[in-house]
Coordinates of C-alpha atoms in Angstrom, one line a residue:
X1 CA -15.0 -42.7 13.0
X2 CA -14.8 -39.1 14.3
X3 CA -11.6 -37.8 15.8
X4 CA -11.9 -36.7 19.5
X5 CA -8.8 -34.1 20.1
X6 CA -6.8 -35.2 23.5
X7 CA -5.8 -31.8 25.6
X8 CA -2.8 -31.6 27.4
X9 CA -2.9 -29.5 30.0
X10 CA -0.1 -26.7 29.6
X11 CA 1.8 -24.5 32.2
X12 CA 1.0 -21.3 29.8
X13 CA -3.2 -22.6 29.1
X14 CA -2.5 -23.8 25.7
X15 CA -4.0 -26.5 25.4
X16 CA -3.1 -27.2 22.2
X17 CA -1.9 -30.8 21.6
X18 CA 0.7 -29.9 18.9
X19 CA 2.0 -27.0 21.0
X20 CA 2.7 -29.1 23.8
X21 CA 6.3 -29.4 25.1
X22 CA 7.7 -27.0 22.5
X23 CA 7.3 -24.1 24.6
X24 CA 8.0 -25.8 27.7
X25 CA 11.3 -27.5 26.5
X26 CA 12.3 -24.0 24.7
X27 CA 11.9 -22.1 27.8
X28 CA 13.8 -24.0 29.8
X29 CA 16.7 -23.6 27.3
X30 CA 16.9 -27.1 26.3
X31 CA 19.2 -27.1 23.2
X32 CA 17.7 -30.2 21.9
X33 CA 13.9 -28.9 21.9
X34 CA 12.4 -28.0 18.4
X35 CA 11.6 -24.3 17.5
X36 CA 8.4 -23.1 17.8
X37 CA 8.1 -22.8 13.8
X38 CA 9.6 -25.8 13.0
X39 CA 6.9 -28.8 12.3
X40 CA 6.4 -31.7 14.2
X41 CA 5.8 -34.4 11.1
X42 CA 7.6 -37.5 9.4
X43 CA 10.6 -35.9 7.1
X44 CA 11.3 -37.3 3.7
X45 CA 14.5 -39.3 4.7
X46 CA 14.1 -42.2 2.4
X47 CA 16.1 -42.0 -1.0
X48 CA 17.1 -44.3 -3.8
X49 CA 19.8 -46.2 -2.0
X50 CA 18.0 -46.3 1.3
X51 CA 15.2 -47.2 -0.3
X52 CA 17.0 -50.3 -1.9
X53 CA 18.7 -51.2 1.5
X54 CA 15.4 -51.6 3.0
X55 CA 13.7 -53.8 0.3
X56 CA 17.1 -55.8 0.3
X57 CA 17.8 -56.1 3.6
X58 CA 14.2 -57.0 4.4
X59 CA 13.8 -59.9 2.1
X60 CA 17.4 -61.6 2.9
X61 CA 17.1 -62.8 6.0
X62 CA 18.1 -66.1 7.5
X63 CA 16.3 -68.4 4.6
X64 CA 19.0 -68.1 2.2
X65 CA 21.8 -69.3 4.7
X66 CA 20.3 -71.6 6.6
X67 CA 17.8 -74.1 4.7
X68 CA 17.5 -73.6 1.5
X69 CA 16.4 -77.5 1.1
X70 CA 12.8 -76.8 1.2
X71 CA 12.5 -75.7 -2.2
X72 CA 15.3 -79.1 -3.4
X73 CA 12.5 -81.1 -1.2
X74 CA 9.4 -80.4 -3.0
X75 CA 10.8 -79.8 -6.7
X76 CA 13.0 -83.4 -6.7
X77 CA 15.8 -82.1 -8.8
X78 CA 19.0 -79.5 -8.8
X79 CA 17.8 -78.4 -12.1
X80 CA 14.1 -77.8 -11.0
X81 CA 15.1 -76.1 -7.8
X82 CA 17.3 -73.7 -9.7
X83 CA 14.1 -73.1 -12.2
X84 CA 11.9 -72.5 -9.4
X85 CA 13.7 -69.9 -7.1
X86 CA 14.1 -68.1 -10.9
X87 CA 10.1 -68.3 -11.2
X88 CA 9.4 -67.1 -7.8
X89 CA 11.8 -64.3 -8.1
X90 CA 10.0 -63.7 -11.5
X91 CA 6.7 -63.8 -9.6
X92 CA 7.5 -61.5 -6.8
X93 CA 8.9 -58.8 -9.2
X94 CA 5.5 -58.7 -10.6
X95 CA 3.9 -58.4 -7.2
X96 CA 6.1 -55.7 -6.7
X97 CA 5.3 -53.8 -10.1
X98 CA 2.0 -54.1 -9.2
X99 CA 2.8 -52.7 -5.9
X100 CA 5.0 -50.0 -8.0
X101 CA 2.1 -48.5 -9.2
X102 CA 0.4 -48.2 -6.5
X103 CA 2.4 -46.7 -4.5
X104 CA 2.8 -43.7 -7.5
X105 CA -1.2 -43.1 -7.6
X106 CA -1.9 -43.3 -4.1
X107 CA 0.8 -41.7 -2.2
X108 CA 0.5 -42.3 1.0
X109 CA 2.0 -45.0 3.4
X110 CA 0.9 -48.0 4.7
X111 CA 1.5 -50.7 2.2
X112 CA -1.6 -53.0 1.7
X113 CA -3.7 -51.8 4.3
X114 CA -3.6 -48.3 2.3
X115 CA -4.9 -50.2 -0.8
X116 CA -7.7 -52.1 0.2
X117 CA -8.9 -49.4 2.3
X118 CA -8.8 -47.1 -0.9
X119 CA -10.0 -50.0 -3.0
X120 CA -12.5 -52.0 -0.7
X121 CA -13.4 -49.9 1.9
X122 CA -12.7 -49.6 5.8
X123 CA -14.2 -53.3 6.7
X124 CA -12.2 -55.5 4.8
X125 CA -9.2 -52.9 6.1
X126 CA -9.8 -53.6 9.6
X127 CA -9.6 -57.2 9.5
X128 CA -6.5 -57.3 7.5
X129 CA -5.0 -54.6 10.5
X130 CA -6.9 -56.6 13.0
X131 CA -4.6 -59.9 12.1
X132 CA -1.5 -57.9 11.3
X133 CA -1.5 -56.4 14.7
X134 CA -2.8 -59.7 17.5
X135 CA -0.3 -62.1 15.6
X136 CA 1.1 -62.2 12.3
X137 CA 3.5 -59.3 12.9
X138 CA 4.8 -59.7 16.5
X139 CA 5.1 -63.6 15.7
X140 CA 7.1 -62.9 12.6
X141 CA 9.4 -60.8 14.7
X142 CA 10.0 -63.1 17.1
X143 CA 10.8 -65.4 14.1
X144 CA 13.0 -63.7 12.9
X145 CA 14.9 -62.3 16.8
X146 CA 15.0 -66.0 17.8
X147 CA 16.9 -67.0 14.8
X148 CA 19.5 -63.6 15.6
X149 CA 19.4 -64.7 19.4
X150 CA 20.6 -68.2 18.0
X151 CA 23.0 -67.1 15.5
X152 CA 24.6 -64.5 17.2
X153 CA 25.8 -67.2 20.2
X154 CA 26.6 -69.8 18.4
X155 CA 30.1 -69.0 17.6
X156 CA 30.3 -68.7 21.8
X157 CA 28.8 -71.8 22.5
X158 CA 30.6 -74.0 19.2
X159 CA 30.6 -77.2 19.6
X160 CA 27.9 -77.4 22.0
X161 CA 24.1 -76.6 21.2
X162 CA 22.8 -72.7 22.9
X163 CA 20.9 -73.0 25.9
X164 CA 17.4 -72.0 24.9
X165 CA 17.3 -69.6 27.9
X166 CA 20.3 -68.2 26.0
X167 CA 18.5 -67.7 22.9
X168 CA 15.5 -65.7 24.7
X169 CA 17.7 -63.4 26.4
X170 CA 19.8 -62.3 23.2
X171 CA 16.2 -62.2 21.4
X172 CA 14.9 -60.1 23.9
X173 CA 18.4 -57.9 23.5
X174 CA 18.3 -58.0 19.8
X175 CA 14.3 -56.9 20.2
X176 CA 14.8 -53.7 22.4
X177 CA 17.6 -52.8 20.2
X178 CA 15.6 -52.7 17.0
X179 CA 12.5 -50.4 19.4
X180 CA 15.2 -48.4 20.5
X181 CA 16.8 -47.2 17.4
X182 CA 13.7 -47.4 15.2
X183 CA 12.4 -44.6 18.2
X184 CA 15.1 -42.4 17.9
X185 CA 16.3 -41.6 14.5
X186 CA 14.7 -42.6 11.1
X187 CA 18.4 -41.4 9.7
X188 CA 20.5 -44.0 12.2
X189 CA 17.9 -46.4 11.2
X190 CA 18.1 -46.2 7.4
X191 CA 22.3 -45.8 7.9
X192 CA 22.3 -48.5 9.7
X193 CA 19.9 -50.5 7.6
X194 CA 22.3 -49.6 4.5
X195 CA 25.1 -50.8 6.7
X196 CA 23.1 -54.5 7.4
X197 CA 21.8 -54.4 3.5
X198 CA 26.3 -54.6 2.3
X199 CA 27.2 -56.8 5.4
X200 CA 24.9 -59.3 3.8
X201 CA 25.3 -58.9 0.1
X202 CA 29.3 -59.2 1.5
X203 CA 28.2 -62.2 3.3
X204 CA 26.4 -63.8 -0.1
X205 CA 29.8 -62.8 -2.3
X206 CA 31.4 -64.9 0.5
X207 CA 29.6 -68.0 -0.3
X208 CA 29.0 -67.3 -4.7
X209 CA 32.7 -66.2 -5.5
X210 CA 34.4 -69.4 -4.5
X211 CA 31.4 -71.6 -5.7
X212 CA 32.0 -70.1 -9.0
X213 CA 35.6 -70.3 -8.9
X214 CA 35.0 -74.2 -8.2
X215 CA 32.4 -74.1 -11.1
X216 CA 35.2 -73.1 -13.5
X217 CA 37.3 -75.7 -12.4
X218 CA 35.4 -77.8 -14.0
X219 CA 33.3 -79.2 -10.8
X220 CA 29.9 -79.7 -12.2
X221 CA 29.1 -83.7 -11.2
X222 CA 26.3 -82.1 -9.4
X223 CA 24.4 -80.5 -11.8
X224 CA 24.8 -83.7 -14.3
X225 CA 21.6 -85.1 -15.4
X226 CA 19.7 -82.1 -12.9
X227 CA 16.5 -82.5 -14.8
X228 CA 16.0 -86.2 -14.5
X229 CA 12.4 -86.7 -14.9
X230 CA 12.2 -89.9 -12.4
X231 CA 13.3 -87.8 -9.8
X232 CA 10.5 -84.9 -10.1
X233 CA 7.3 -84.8 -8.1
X234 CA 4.7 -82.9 -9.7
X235 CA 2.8 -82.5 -6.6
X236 CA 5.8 -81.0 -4.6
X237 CA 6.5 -78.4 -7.3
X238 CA 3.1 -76.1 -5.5
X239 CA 4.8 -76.5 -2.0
X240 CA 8.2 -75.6 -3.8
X241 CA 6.7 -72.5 -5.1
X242 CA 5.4 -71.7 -1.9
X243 CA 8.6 -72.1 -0.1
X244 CA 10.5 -69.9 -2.8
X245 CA 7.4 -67.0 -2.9
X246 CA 8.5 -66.8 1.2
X247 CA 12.3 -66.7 1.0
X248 CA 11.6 -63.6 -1.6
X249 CA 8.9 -62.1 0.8
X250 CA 10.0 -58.5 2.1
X251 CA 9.5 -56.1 -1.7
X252 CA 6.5 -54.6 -0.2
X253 CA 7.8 -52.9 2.3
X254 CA 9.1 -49.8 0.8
X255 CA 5.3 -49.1 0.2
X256 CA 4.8 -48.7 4.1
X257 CA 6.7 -46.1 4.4
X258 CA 5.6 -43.9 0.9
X259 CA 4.9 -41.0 2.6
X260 CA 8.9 -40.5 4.0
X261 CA 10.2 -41.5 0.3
X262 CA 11.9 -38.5 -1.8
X263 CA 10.1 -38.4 -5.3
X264 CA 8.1 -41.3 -4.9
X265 CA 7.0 -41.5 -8.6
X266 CA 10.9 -41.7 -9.0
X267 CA 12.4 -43.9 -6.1
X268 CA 9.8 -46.2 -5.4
X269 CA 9.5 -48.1 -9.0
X270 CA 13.7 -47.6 -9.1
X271 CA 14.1 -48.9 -6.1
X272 CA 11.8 -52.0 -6.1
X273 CA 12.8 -53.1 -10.3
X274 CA 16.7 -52.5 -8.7
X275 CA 16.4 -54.7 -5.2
X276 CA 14.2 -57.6 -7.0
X277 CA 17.0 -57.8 -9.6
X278 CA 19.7 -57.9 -7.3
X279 CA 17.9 -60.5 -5.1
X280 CA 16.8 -62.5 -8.0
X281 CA 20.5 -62.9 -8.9
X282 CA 21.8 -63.7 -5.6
X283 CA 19.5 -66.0 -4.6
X284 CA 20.4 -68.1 -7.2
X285 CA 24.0 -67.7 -7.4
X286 CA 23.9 -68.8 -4.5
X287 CA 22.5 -72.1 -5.0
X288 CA 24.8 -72.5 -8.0
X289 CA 27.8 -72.3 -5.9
X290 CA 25.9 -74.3 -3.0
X291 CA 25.6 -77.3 -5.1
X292 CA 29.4 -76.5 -6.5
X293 CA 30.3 -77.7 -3.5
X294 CA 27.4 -80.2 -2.2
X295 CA 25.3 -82.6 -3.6
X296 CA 21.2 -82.8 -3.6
X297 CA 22.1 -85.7 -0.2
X298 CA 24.4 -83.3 1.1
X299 CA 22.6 -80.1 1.2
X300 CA 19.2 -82.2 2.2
X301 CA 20.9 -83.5 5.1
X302 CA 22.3 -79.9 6.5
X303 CA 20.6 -77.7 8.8
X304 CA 22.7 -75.0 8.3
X305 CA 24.1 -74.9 4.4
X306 CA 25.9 -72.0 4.7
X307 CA 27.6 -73.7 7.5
X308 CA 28.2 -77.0 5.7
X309 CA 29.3 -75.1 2.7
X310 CA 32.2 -73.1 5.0
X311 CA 33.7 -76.3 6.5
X312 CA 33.8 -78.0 3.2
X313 CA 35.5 -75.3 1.5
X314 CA 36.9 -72.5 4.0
X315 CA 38.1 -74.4 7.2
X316 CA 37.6 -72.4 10.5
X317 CA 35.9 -69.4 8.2
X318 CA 32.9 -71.3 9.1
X319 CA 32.9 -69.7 12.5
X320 CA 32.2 -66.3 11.0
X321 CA 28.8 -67.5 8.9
X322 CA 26.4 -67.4 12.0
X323 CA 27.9 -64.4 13.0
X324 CA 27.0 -63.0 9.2
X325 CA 23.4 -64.8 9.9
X326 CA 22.9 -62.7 13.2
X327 CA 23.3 -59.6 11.1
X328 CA 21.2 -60.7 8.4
X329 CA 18.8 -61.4 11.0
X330 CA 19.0 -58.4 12.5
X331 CA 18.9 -56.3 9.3
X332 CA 15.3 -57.8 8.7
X333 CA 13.7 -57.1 11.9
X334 CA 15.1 -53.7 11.7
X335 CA 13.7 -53.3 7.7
X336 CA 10.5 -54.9 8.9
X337 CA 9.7 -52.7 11.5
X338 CA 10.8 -49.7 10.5
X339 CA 7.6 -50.2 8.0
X340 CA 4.9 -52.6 10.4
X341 CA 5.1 -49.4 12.7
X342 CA 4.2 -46.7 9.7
X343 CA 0.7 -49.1 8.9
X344 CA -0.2 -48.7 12.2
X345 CA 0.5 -44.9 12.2
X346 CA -1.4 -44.5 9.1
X347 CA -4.0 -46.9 10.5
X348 CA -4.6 -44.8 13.8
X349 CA -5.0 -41.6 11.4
X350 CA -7.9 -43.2 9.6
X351 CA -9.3 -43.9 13.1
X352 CA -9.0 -47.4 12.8
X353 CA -6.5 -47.7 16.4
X354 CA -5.9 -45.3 19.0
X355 CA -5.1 -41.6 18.3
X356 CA -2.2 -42.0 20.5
X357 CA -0.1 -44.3 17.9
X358 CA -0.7 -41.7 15.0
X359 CA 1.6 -39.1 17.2
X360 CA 5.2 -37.9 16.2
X361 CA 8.2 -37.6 19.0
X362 CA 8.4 -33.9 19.4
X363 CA 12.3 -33.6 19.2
X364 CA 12.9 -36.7 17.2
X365 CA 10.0 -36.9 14.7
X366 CA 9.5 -40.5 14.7
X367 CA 6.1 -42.2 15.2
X368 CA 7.7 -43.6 18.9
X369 CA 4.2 -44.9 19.9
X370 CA 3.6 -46.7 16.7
X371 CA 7.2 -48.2 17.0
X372 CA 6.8 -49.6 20.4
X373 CA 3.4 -50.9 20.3
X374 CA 4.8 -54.4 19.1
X375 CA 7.3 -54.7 21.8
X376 CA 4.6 -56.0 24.8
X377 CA 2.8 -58.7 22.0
X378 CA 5.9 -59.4 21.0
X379 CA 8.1 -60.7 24.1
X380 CA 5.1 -61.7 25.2
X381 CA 4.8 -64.6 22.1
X382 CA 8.6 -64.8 22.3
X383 CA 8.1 -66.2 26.4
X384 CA 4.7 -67.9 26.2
X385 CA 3.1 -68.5 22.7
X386 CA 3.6 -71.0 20.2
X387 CA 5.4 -69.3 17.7
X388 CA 5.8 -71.5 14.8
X389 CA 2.2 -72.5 15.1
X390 CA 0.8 -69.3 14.8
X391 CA 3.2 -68.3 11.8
X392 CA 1.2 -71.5 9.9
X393 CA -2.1 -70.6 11.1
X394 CA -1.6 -66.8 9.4
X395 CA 1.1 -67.4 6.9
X396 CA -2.0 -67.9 4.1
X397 CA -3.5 -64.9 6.0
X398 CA -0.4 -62.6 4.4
X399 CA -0.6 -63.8 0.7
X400 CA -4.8 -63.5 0.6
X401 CA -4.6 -59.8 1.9
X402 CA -1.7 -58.9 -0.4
X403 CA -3.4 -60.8 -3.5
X404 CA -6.7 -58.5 -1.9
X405 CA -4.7 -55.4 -2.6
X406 CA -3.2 -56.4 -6.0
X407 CA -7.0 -57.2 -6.9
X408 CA -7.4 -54.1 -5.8
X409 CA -4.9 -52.4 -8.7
X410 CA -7.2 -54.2 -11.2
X411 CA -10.5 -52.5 -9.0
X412 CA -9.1 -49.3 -8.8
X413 CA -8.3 -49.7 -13.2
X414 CA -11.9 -49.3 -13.7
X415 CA -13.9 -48.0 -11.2
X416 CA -11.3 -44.7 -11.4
X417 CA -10.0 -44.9 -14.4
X418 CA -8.7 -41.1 -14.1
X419 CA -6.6 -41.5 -11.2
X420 CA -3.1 -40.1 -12.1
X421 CA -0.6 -43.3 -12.7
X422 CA 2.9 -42.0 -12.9
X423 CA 4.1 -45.6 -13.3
X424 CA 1.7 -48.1 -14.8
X425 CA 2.6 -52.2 -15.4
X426 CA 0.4 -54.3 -18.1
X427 CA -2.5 -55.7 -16.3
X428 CA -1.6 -59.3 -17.2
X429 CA 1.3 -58.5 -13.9
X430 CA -1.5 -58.0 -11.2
X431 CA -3.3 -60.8 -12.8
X432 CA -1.4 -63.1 -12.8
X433 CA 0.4 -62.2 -9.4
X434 CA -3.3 -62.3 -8.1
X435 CA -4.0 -65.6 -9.4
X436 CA -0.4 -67.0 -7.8
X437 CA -1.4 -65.7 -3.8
X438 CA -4.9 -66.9 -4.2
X439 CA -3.5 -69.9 -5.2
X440 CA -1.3 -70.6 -2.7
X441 CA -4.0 -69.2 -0.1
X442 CA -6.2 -72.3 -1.5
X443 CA -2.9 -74.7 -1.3
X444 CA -3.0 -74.1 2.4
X445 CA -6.4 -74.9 2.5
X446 CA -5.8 -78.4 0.9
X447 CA -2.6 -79.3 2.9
X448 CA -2.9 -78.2 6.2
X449 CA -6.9 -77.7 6.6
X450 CA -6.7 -77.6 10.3
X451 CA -3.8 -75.3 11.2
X452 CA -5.5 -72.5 7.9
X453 CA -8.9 -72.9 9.7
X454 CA -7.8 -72.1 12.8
X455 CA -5.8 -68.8 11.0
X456 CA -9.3 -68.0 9.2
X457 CA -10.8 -68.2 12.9
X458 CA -8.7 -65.8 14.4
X459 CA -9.0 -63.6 11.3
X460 CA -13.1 -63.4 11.3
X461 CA -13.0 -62.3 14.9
X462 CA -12.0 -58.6 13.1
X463 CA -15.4 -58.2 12.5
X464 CA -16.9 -58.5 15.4
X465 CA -14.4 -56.1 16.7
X466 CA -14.6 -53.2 13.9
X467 CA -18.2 -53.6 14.9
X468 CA -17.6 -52.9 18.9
X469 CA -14.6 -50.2 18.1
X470 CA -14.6 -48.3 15.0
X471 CA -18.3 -48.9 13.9
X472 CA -20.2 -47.8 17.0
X473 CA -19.8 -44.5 17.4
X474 CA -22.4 -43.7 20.5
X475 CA -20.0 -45.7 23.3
X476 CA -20.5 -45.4 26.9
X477 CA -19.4 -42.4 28.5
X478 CA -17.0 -44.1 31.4
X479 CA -15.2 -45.7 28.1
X480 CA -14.5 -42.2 26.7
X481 CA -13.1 -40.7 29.7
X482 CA -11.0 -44.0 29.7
X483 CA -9.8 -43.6 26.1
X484 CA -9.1 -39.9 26.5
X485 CA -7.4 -40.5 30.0
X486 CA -4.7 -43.3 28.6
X487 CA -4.3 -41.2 25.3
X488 CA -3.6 -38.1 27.3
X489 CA -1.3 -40.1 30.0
X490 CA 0.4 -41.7 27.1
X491 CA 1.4 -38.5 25.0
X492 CA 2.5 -36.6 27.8
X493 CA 5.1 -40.1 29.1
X494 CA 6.4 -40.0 25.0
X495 CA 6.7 -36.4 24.5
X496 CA 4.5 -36.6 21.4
X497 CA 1.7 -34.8 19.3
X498 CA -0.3 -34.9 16.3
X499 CA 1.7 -34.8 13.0
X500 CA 1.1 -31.0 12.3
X501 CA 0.3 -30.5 8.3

């Protein structure tokens, strides 16, 4: 879809978007305004560690603290349940190999949207965008802010429950706080990503170190006769799997943000092989030391292990878990959309959303409109919207687009076979990473028909809108002036302009 340019009218008669407020702020000597020379685009912030921190501190969130009993549920033994967190971390590392490479040959950010534009075309794009953005996204982060809003009171409110009003205001708090920082500094919000990304791995050590020491004392009753084959259920292990493939959910999101990464070829395959490793080993340290201490009744019966596990073994320490939860929590939503906001960013400079959201702060060079389009969908789910619901309904949604893209690897293999592959995995990994999300996309379809048709629903009305937005070009002219008018009104209230190349 062709670009149209919004003017800002200047004081001087430049008109000149990316010129707007630099000579302006210089003139009136404020010290914080950029220099004329100095361009307005996304810097190349992201190294090796923070990299790592935001892989890590994306994909352990409040799952591994919380309920882990899912996975126990559906695969009927201790033994299977360690086997299948083991397999899904071996899974996802080979979604993010795939992912690896492509975010070596095709260097720009995005994440999946990138690749099955590249790979499939704009069409199948859009709809993928179209779901991200009207409700897998914002619901996901009110997910994740509820159970931070929780977390973060309970220690206030122990014995007694939180009052739900409670819970919404500190998830509204915890919300703007995440907007906030990700709007003004990509360096506070990678430092303070790094500092989430330790508080947690600190928090995990906290639970595997004495579990371990209490394995070495010789207490292993639980894990006697773990692979008892009475007590497996075949047709759980599929909704085990998709449990575990969940709780490691989170390695993609270094790719969103490619274009901000130093030596991509480099940092992003380091720092995706590095996280999944470490992740892969706490996760199931973990649930070693969980069952150390608890047996298969025990931990089905908790709603909080983590919890369970710190009164049975550290006394009044157990106050302190939700407070590591909340930061956990925290550290996710603050990962998560620090890389949601740079696919719509990327998404807006293909023409695909308004040219507003593809704009850079002037003074602080982050994509501020991109950040803070969330926040109204968001809050607005949080207060009025089923959000559990609507996280089933588009839950399958996530793992077809993603197994879309990875096809989209083995596309791209042969129909460009020339394209410059810095980092390149066997093609077995995409296929058979491909073959595991279209799988589970079809479990959905078997086990909750209803619930994955509505999702399907939803997603299909993306086509009618590509149609009416992005495919049309010839629109009426009182829609135009409209567009122009709220794009020109918005840049000039965010103090931003076109990334300048």
């Amino acid at each position: 879809m062709p670009r149209r340019t919004v003017s800002v009218p200047h004081p001087n008669g430049d008109p000149t978007p990316s010129n707007f407020g630099k000579k302006d702020l210089n003139s009136n000597g404020d010290p914080h305004a950029v220099a004329p020379e100095e361009k307005v685009e996304l810097r190349k912030k992201v190294t090796l560690l923070r990299g790592i921190s935001i892989i890590i501190g994306t994909i352990i969130g409040a799952g591994i603290f919380i309920s882990p009993k899912g996975i126990l549920k559906n695969s009927g033994s201790v033994g299977m349940s360690l086997v299948v967190w083991i397999a899904c971390g071996i899974l996802s590392l080979f979604g993010a190999l795939s992912y690896a490479e492509l975010g070596t040959c095709i260097k720009k950010s995005g994440g999946h949207y990138t690749y099955i534009l590249e790979a499939f075309g704009p069409r199948v794009a859009f709809v993928g965008l179209w779901v991200d953005m009207i409700a897998i996204r914002p619901a996901g982060l009110a997910v994740i802010a509820l159970a931070f809003g929780r977390y973060i009171l309970e220690p206030i409110f122990m014995p007694c429950g939180v009052p739900e009003i409670a819970i919404k205001v500190a998830t509204t708090i915890g919300i703007t706080m995440v907007m906030y920082l990700n709007s003004m500094s990509v360096s506070w919000t990678a430092r303070i990503q790094i500092f989430l990304t330790f508080s947690k791995l600190l928090a995990i050590a906290i639970i595997i170190v004495p579990g371990l020491y209490q394995l070495f004392k010789g207490e292993t009753k639980n894990f006697e006769n773990a692979f008892e084959v009475n007590s497996v259920d075949l047709t759980g292990l599929p909704l085990a799997f998709y449990s575990g493939m969940y709780a490691y959910a989170g390695w993609f999101y270094l790719n969103f943000v490619t274009e901000e990464v130093e030596n991509p070829e480099r940092t992003v395959p380091l720092a995706i092989c590095i996280s999944m490793v470490i992740v892969m080993i706490c996760y199931t340290m973990t649930n070693v030391a969980y069952y150390t201490v608890m047996s298969a009744e025990e931990l089905l019966a908790s709603n909080a292990v983590a919890v369970t596990f710190a009164e049975k073994l550290m006394g009044n320490f157990s106050y302190a878990v939700p407070v590591f939860v909340a930061l956990s929590c925290f550290g996710s939503m603050n990962g998560s959309l620090f890389a949601i906001s740079r696919m719509f960013f990327v998404a807006s400079r293909e023409g695909q959303l308004p040219e507003v959201l593809s704009m850079i702060h002037i003074r602080r060079h982050t994509p501020l409109p991109a950040v803070i389009v969330l926040y109204p969908i968001t809050l607005l789910i949080l207060f009025l919207g089923d959000i559990y619901s609507l996280l089933n309904f588009m839950s399958f949604l996530r793992w077809l687009f993603i197994g879309v893209a990875v096809v989209g690897l083995i596309y791209l293999r042969y129909t460009r076979p020339d394209m410059p592959r810095p980092f390149k995995v066997p093609i077995f990994i995409p296929a058979v990473f491909s073959f595991t999300c279209f799988f589970m996309v079809f479990l959905s379809l078997y086990s909750d028909p209803i619930n994955t048709g509505i999702g399907f629903a939803i997603s299909l009305t993306g086509i009618p809108a590509y149609y009416i937005f992005i495919h049309f070009e010839r629109k009426p002219k009182w829609f135009q002036k409209l567009s122009d008018s709220v794009n020109r009104s918005l840049q000039i209230i965010l103090e931003v302009v076109p990334a300048e190349h």
